[in-house]
mmCIF file of C-alpha atoms in Angstrom:
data_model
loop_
_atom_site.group_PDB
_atom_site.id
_atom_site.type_symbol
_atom_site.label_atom_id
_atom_site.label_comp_id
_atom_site.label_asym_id
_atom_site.label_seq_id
_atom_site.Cartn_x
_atom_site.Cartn_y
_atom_site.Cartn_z
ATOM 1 C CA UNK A 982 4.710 193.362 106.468
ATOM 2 C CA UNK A 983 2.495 192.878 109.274
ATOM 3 C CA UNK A 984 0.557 190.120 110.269
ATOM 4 C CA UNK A 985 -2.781 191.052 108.935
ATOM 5 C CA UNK A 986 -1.158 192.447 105.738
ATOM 6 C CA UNK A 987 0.325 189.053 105.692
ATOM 7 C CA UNK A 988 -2.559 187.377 106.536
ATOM 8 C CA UNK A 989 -4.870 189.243 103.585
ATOM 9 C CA UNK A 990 -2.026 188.273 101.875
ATOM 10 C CA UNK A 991 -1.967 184.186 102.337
ATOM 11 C CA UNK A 992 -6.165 184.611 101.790
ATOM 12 C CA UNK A 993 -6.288 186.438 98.279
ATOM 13 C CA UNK A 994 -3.335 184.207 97.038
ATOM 14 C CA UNK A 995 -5.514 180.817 98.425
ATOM 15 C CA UNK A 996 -8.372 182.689 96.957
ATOM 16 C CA UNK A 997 -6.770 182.905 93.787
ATOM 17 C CA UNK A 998 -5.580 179.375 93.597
ATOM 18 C CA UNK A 999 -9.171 177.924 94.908
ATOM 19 C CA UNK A 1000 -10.701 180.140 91.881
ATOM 20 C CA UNK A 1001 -8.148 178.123 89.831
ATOM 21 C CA UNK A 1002 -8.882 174.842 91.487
ATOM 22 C CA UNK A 1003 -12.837 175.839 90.487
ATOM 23 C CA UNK A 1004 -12.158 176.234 87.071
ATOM 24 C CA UNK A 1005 -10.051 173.166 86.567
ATOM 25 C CA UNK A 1006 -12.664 170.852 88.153
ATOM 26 C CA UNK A 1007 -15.374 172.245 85.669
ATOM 27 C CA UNK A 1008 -13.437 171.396 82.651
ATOM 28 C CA UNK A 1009 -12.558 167.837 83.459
ATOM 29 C CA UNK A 1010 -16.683 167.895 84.169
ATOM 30 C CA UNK A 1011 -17.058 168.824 80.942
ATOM 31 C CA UNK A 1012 -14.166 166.698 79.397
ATOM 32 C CA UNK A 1013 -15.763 163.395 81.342
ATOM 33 C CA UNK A 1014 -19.396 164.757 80.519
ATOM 34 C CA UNK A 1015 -22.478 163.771 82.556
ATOM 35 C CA UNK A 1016 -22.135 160.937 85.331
ATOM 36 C CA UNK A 1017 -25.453 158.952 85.936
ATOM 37 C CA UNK A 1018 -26.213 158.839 89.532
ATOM 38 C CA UNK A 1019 -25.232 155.796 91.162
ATOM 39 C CA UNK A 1020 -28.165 153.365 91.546
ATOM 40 C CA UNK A 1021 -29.483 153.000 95.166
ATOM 41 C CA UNK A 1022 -29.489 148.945 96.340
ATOM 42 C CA UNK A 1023 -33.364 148.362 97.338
ATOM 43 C CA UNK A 1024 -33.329 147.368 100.966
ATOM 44 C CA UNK A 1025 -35.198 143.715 101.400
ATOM 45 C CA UNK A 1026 -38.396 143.191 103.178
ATOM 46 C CA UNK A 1027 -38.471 140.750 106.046
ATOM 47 C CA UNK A 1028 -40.185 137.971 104.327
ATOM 48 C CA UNK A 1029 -37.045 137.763 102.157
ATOM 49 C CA UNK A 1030 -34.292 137.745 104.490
ATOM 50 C CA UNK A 1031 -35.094 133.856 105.000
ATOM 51 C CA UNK A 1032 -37.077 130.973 105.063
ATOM 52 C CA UNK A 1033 -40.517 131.201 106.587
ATOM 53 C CA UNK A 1034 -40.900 130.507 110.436
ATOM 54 C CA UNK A 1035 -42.725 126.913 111.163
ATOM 55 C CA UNK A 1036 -46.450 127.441 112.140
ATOM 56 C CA UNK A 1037 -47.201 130.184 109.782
#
């Protein structure tokens, strides 16, 4: 075999397993169901990082 037979070789077999890999990961999707999206933390505003400065 020569190298680029062996190389079109290596890439339909990967293909083949990453079409496998595909198919696996949307079954446990389906087996798990939907996942809510994690909540973002709200970033705090200035004023509530501490205690007001003196003299305001």
């Amino acid at each position: 075999m020569t190298d680029t037979a062996a190389f079109e070789a290596r890439i339909a077999s990967l293909e083949t397993e990453v079409r496998a890999l595909q198919e696996a990961v949307l079954q446990l999707q389906k087996q798990i169901g939907p996942t809510p999206k994690p909540a973002e933390t709200r970033l705090r505003s200035r004023g509530m990082l501490g205690s007001p400065k003196p003299g305001r």
